[in-house]
PDB file of C-alpha atoms in Angstrom:
ATOM      1  CA  UNK A 209     -16.930 -18.547  -1.973  1.00 64.00           C
ATOM      2  CA  UNK A 210     -17.048 -19.600  -5.407  1.00 66.00           C
ATOM      3  CA  UNK A 211     -19.865 -21.655  -7.252  1.00 69.00           C
ATOM      4  CA  UNK A 212     -19.439 -23.530 -10.071  1.00 68.00           C
ATOM      5  CA  UNK A 213     -22.647 -24.086 -12.054  1.00 70.00           C
ATOM      6  CA  UNK A 214     -21.270 -25.445 -15.037  1.00 72.00           C
ATOM      7  CA  UNK A 215     -17.929 -25.910 -16.505  1.00 74.00           C
ATOM      8  CA  UNK A 216     -18.052 -22.415 -17.559  1.00 77.00           C
ATOM      9  CA  UNK A 217     -19.842 -20.853 -15.190  1.00 77.00           C
ATOM     10  CA  UNK A 218     -18.645 -19.107 -11.994  1.00 74.00           C
ATOM     11  CA  UNK A 219     -21.391 -17.791  -9.493  1.00 76.00           C
ATOM     12  CA  UNK A 220     -19.605 -15.489  -6.576  1.00 78.00           C
ATOM     13  CA  UNK A 221     -19.944 -11.950  -4.753  1.00 80.00           C
ATOM     14  CA  UNK A 222     -19.223  -8.475  -6.513  1.00 80.00           C
ATOM     15  CA  UNK A 223     -17.277  -7.976  -3.714  1.00 82.00           C
ATOM     16  CA  UNK A 224     -14.634 -10.959  -4.207  1.00 84.00           C
ATOM     17  CA  UNK A 225     -14.181  -9.841  -7.587  1.00 83.00           C
ATOM     18  CA  UNK A 226     -13.292  -6.474  -6.817  1.00 84.00           C
ATOM     19  CA  UNK A 227     -11.011  -7.422  -3.861  1.00 85.00           C
ATOM     20  CA  UNK A 228      -9.405  -9.667  -6.118  1.00 86.00           C
ATOM     21  CA  UNK A 229      -8.783  -6.936  -9.395  1.00 86.00           C
ATOM     22  CA  UNK A 230      -7.540  -4.536  -6.737  1.00 86.00           C
ATOM     23  CA  UNK A 231      -5.019  -6.679  -4.683  1.00 87.00           C
ATOM     24  CA  UNK A 232      -3.761  -8.012  -8.141  1.00 87.00           C
ATOM     25  CA  UNK A 233      -3.274  -4.613  -9.501  1.00 87.00           C
ATOM     26  CA  UNK A 234      -1.262  -2.573  -6.698  1.00 89.00           C
ATOM     27  CA  UNK A 235       0.227   0.871  -7.856  1.00 91.00           C
ATOM     28  CA  UNK A 236       1.938   2.118  -5.313  1.00 91.00           C
ATOM     29  CA  UNK A 237       3.482   6.069  -5.036  1.00 89.00           C
ATOM     30  CA  UNK A 238       7.260   6.194  -4.404  1.00 80.00           C
ATOM     31  CA  UNK A 239       7.645   8.142  -1.836  1.00 81.00           C
ATOM     32  CA  UNK A 240      11.055   7.787  -0.426  1.00 85.00           C
ATOM     33  CA  UNK A 241      12.978  10.083   2.115  1.00 88.00           C
ATOM     34  CA  UNK A 242      16.085   8.340   3.550  1.00 88.00           C
ATOM     35  CA  UNK A 243      17.711   5.142   3.077  1.00 89.00           C
ATOM     36  CA  UNK A 244      14.666   2.983   3.113  1.00 87.00           C
ATOM     37  CA  UNK A 245      14.377   4.106  -0.453  1.00 89.00           C
ATOM     38  CA  UNK A 246      17.090   2.455  -2.039  1.00 91.00           C
ATOM     39  CA  UNK A 247      15.738  -0.758  -0.353  1.00 90.00           C
ATOM     40  CA  UNK A 248      12.113  -0.048  -2.115  1.00 88.00           C
ATOM     41  CA  UNK A 249      14.135   0.421  -5.254  1.00 87.00           C
ATOM     42  CA  UNK A 250      15.846  -2.674  -4.946  1.00 89.00           C
ATOM     43  CA  UNK A 251      12.469  -4.345  -4.428  1.00 87.00           C
ATOM     44  CA  UNK A 252      11.119  -3.091  -7.636  1.00 84.00           C
ATOM     45  CA  UNK A 253      14.465  -4.402  -9.578  1.00 83.00           C
ATOM     46  CA  UNK A 254      15.047  -7.037 -11.676  1.00 79.00           C
ATOM     47  CA  UNK A 255      16.329  -9.413  -8.751  1.00 82.00           C
ATOM     48  CA  UNK A 256      13.008  -9.341  -6.491  1.00 80.00           C
ATOM     49  CA  UNK A 257      10.900  -7.946  -9.554  1.00 81.00           C
ATOM     50  CA  UNK A 258       7.327  -6.887  -8.007  1.00 83.00           C
ATOM     51  CA  UNK A 259       5.520  -6.673 -11.616  1.00 83.00           C
ATOM     52  CA  UNK A 260       4.889 -10.733 -10.838  1.00 84.00           C
ATOM     53  CA  UNK A 261       2.485  -9.602  -8.338  1.00 84.00           C
ATOM     54  CA  UNK A 262       0.790  -7.093 -10.368  1.00 83.00           C
ATOM     55  CA  UNK A 263       2.970  -3.605  -8.184  1.00 86.00           C
ATOM     56  CA  UNK A 264       4.125  -1.345 -11.011  1.00 85.00           C
ATOM     57  CA  UNK A 265       5.415   1.852  -9.535  1.00 87.00           C
ATOM     58  CA  UNK A 266       3.696   5.281  -9.929  1.00 84.00           C
ATOM     59  CA  UNK A 267       5.299   8.736 -10.449  1.00 85.00           C
ATOM     60  CA  UNK A 268       1.743  10.470  -9.453  1.00 89.00           C
ATOM     61  CA  UNK A 269      -0.727  10.249  -6.765  1.00 90.00           C
ATOM     62  CA  UNK A 270      -3.601  10.320  -9.144  1.00 90.00           C
ATOM     63  CA  UNK A 271      -2.449   7.050 -10.674  1.00 90.00           C
ATOM     64  CA  UNK A 272      -1.562   5.305  -7.381  1.00 92.00           C
ATOM     65  CA  UNK A 273      -3.690   3.731  -4.760  1.00 91.00           C
ATOM     66  CA  UNK A 274      -0.819   2.470  -2.755  1.00 92.00           C
ATOM     67  CA  UNK A 275       1.752   5.049  -0.831  1.00 94.00           C
ATOM     68  CA  UNK A 276       5.025   3.408   0.658  1.00 93.00           C
ATOM     69  CA  UNK A 277       6.225   5.869   2.906  1.00 93.00           C
ATOM     70  CA  UNK A 278      10.396   4.878   3.307  1.00 92.00           C
ATOM     71  CA  UNK A 279      12.150   6.461   5.678  1.00 90.00           C
ATOM     72  CA  UNK A 280      12.318   9.650   8.203  1.00 91.00           C
ATOM     73  CA  UNK A 281       9.403  12.016   8.300  1.00 93.00           C
ATOM     74  CA  UNK A 282      10.184  15.450   9.351  1.00 93.00           C
ATOM     75  CA  UNK A 283       7.330  17.939  10.357  1.00 95.00           C
ATOM     76  CA  UNK A 284       8.115  19.930   7.705  1.00 95.00           C
ATOM     77  CA  UNK A 285       7.405  17.230   5.109  1.00 94.00           C
ATOM     78  CA  UNK A 286       4.651  15.884   6.719  1.00 94.00           C
ATOM     79  CA  UNK A 287       2.169  18.312   5.100  1.00 95.00           C
ATOM     80  CA  UNK A 288       3.239  17.627   1.634  1.00 94.00           C
ATOM     81  CA  UNK A 289       2.699  13.766   2.575  1.00 94.00           C
ATOM     82  CA  UNK A 290      -0.300  14.558   3.543  1.00 95.00           C
ATOM     83  CA  UNK A 291      -1.229  16.291   0.597  1.00 95.00           C
ATOM     84  CA  UNK A 292      -0.319  13.737  -1.692  1.00 94.00           C
ATOM     85  CA  UNK A 293      -1.943  11.119   0.420  1.00 95.00           C
ATOM     86  CA  UNK A 294      -5.291  13.420   0.077  1.00 94.00           C
ATOM     87  CA  UNK A 295      -4.633  13.577  -4.162  1.00 94.00           C
ATOM     88  CA  UNK A 296      -4.619   9.703  -4.291  1.00 92.00           C
ATOM     89  CA  UNK A 297      -8.188   7.958  -5.305  1.00 89.00           C
ATOM     90  CA  UNK A 298     -10.458   5.835  -3.648  1.00 88.00           C
ATOM     91  CA  UNK A 299      -9.504   3.309  -1.940  1.00 89.00           C
ATOM     92  CA  UNK A 300      -5.883   4.273  -1.051  1.00 92.00           C
ATOM     93  CA  UNK A 301      -3.431   2.398   1.600  1.00 94.00           C
ATOM     94  CA  UNK A 302      -0.434   3.229   2.886  1.00 95.00           C
ATOM     95  CA  UNK A 303       2.393   0.942   3.999  1.00 95.00           C
ATOM     96  CA  UNK A 304       5.301   2.590   6.648  1.00 95.00           C
ATOM     97  CA  UNK A 305       8.192   1.386   5.671  1.00 93.00           C
ATOM     98  CA  UNK A 306      11.532   1.155   8.261  1.00 92.00           C
ATOM     99  CA  UNK A 307      11.693   1.829  12.090  1.00 92.00           C
ATOM    100  CA  UNK A 308      11.905   5.779  11.063  1.00 90.00           C
ATOM    101  CA  UNK A 309       8.155   5.626   9.329  1.00 91.00           C
ATOM    102  CA  UNK A 310       7.081   3.596  11.285  1.00 92.00           C
ATOM    103  CA  UNK A 311       7.897   5.091  15.219  1.00 92.00           C
ATOM    104  CA  UNK A 312      10.494   7.988  13.975  1.00 88.00           C
ATOM    105  CA  UNK A 313      13.923   5.539  14.834  1.00 86.00           C
ATOM    106  CA  UNK A 314      16.660   6.563  16.743  1.00 86.00           C
ATOM    107  CA  UNK A 315      15.584  10.493  16.005  1.00 88.00           C
ATOM    108  CA  UNK A 316      13.488  11.435  18.653  1.00 87.00           C
ATOM    109  CA  UNK A 317      14.225  15.009  17.642  1.00 90.00           C
ATOM    110  CA  UNK A 318      11.807  18.279  17.992  1.00 92.00           C
ATOM    111  CA  UNK A 319      12.145  17.886  13.745  1.00 92.00           C
ATOM    112  CA  UNK A 320      11.053  14.151  13.352  1.00 93.00           C
ATOM    113  CA  UNK A 321       7.651  12.685  13.346  1.00 93.00           C
ATOM    114  CA  UNK A 322       7.370  10.131  15.661  1.00 93.00           C
ATOM    115  CA  UNK A 323       5.501   7.692  13.202  1.00 92.00           C
ATOM    116  CA  UNK A 324       3.661   7.949  10.091  1.00 94.00           C
ATOM    117  CA  UNK A 325       0.479   6.905  11.815  1.00 94.00           C
ATOM    118  CA  UNK A 326       0.445  10.435  13.441  1.00 94.00           C
ATOM    119  CA  UNK A 327      -1.367  11.858  10.338  1.00 94.00           C
ATOM    120  CA  UNK A 328      -2.274   9.027   7.899  1.00 94.00           C
ATOM    121  CA  UNK A 329      -3.965   5.910   8.703  1.00 94.00           C
ATOM    122  CA  UNK A 330      -1.078   3.024   7.991  1.00 95.00           C
ATOM    123  CA  UNK A 331      -2.329  -0.388   6.766  1.00 95.00           C
ATOM    124  CA  UNK A 332       0.929  -2.254   7.094  1.00 96.00           C
ATOM    125  CA  UNK A 333       3.821  -1.662   9.132  1.00 96.00           C
ATOM    126  CA  UNK A 334       7.523  -2.918   7.667  1.00 95.00           C
ATOM    127  CA  UNK A 335       9.938  -2.602  10.412  1.00 92.00           C
ATOM    128  CA  UNK A 336      13.688  -2.570  10.245  1.00 91.00           C
ATOM    129  CA  UNK A 337      16.687  -0.404   9.859  1.00 89.00           C
ATOM    130  CA  UNK A 338      16.759  -0.153   6.907  1.00 87.00           C
ATOM    131  CA  UNK A 339      13.977  -3.332   6.047  1.00 92.00           C
ATOM    132  CA  UNK A 340      15.513  -5.579   3.330  1.00 93.00           C
ATOM    133  CA  UNK A 341      13.449  -5.920   0.306  1.00 91.00           C
ATOM    134  CA  UNK A 342      12.127  -9.269   1.197  1.00 92.00           C
ATOM    135  CA  UNK A 343      10.395  -7.760   4.059  1.00 93.00           C
ATOM    136  CA  UNK A 344       8.683  -4.865   1.538  1.00 92.00           C
ATOM    137  CA  UNK A 345       7.531  -7.791  -0.346  1.00 92.00           C
ATOM    138  CA  UNK A 346       6.228  -9.710   2.904  1.00 94.00           C
ATOM    139  CA  UNK A 347       4.173  -5.894   3.614  1.00 94.00           C
ATOM    140  CA  UNK A 348       2.845  -6.019   0.418  1.00 92.00           C
ATOM    141  CA  UNK A 349       1.541  -9.655   0.543  1.00 92.00           C
ATOM    142  CA  UNK A 350      -0.099  -8.825   3.738  1.00 95.00           C
ATOM    143  CA  UNK A 351      -1.739  -5.909   2.306  1.00 94.00           C
ATOM    144  CA  UNK A 352      -2.917  -7.737  -0.697  1.00 92.00           C
ATOM    145  CA  UNK A 353      -4.389 -10.187   1.919  1.00 93.00           C
ATOM    146  CA  UNK A 354      -6.252  -7.656   3.641  1.00 92.00           C
ATOM    147  CA  UNK A 355      -7.803  -6.172   0.446  1.00 90.00           C
ATOM    148  CA  UNK A 356      -9.228  -9.707  -0.691  1.00 89.00           C
ATOM    149  CA  UNK A 357     -10.820  -9.676   2.874  1.00 87.00           C
ATOM    150  CA  UNK A 358     -12.466  -5.959   2.516  1.00 82.00           C
ATOM    151  CA  UNK A 359     -16.399  -5.989   2.448  1.00 78.00           C
ATOM    152  CA  UNK A 360     -18.187  -3.250   0.528  1.00 70.00           C
ATOM    153  CA  UNK A 361     -15.757  -0.701  -0.384  1.00 67.00           C
ATOM    154  CA  UNK A 362     -16.379  -0.545  -4.036  1.00 60.00           C
ATOM    155  CA  UNK A 363     -19.176   1.738  -3.648  1.00 56.00           C
ATOM    156  CA  UNK A 364     -22.687   2.424  -2.212  1.00 52.00           C
ATOM    157  CA  UNK A 365     -26.159   1.709  -3.441  1.00 48.00           C
ATOM    158  CA  UNK A 366     -27.014   5.385  -4.000  1.00 42.00           C
TER     159      UNK A 366
END
């Protein structure tokens, strides 16, 4: 809650300031594996323009704080995805985009992981096959709401 003392003085908690900054500057790592990646690219294109929400796609895990897993994850790709996730700085978030990333989709086979949540902590699920770019945008907005409500995730007292 913001408290206005004077015209130019606002008092609030550190959690609210830090979460506001984090939610308005999400830098997702592009990890497109299948057809959902095309829709993710369309969401970043000029027609929908993720930039207006402070979302800038990054190519390096060390610069990203969000990973959008778009598409079918196989058991061969899962350790690589996990290693990339571990290289990201804290705090880090995960969006599972598409039916294949959420539940394995129609591929109930020996080589397909039945959901990214088996090895990564997923924050937001965006269902669909493939989901529209607007659905991904809605998922990012839901993640922003979740980040705003976090408490004491910016550091410790030690």
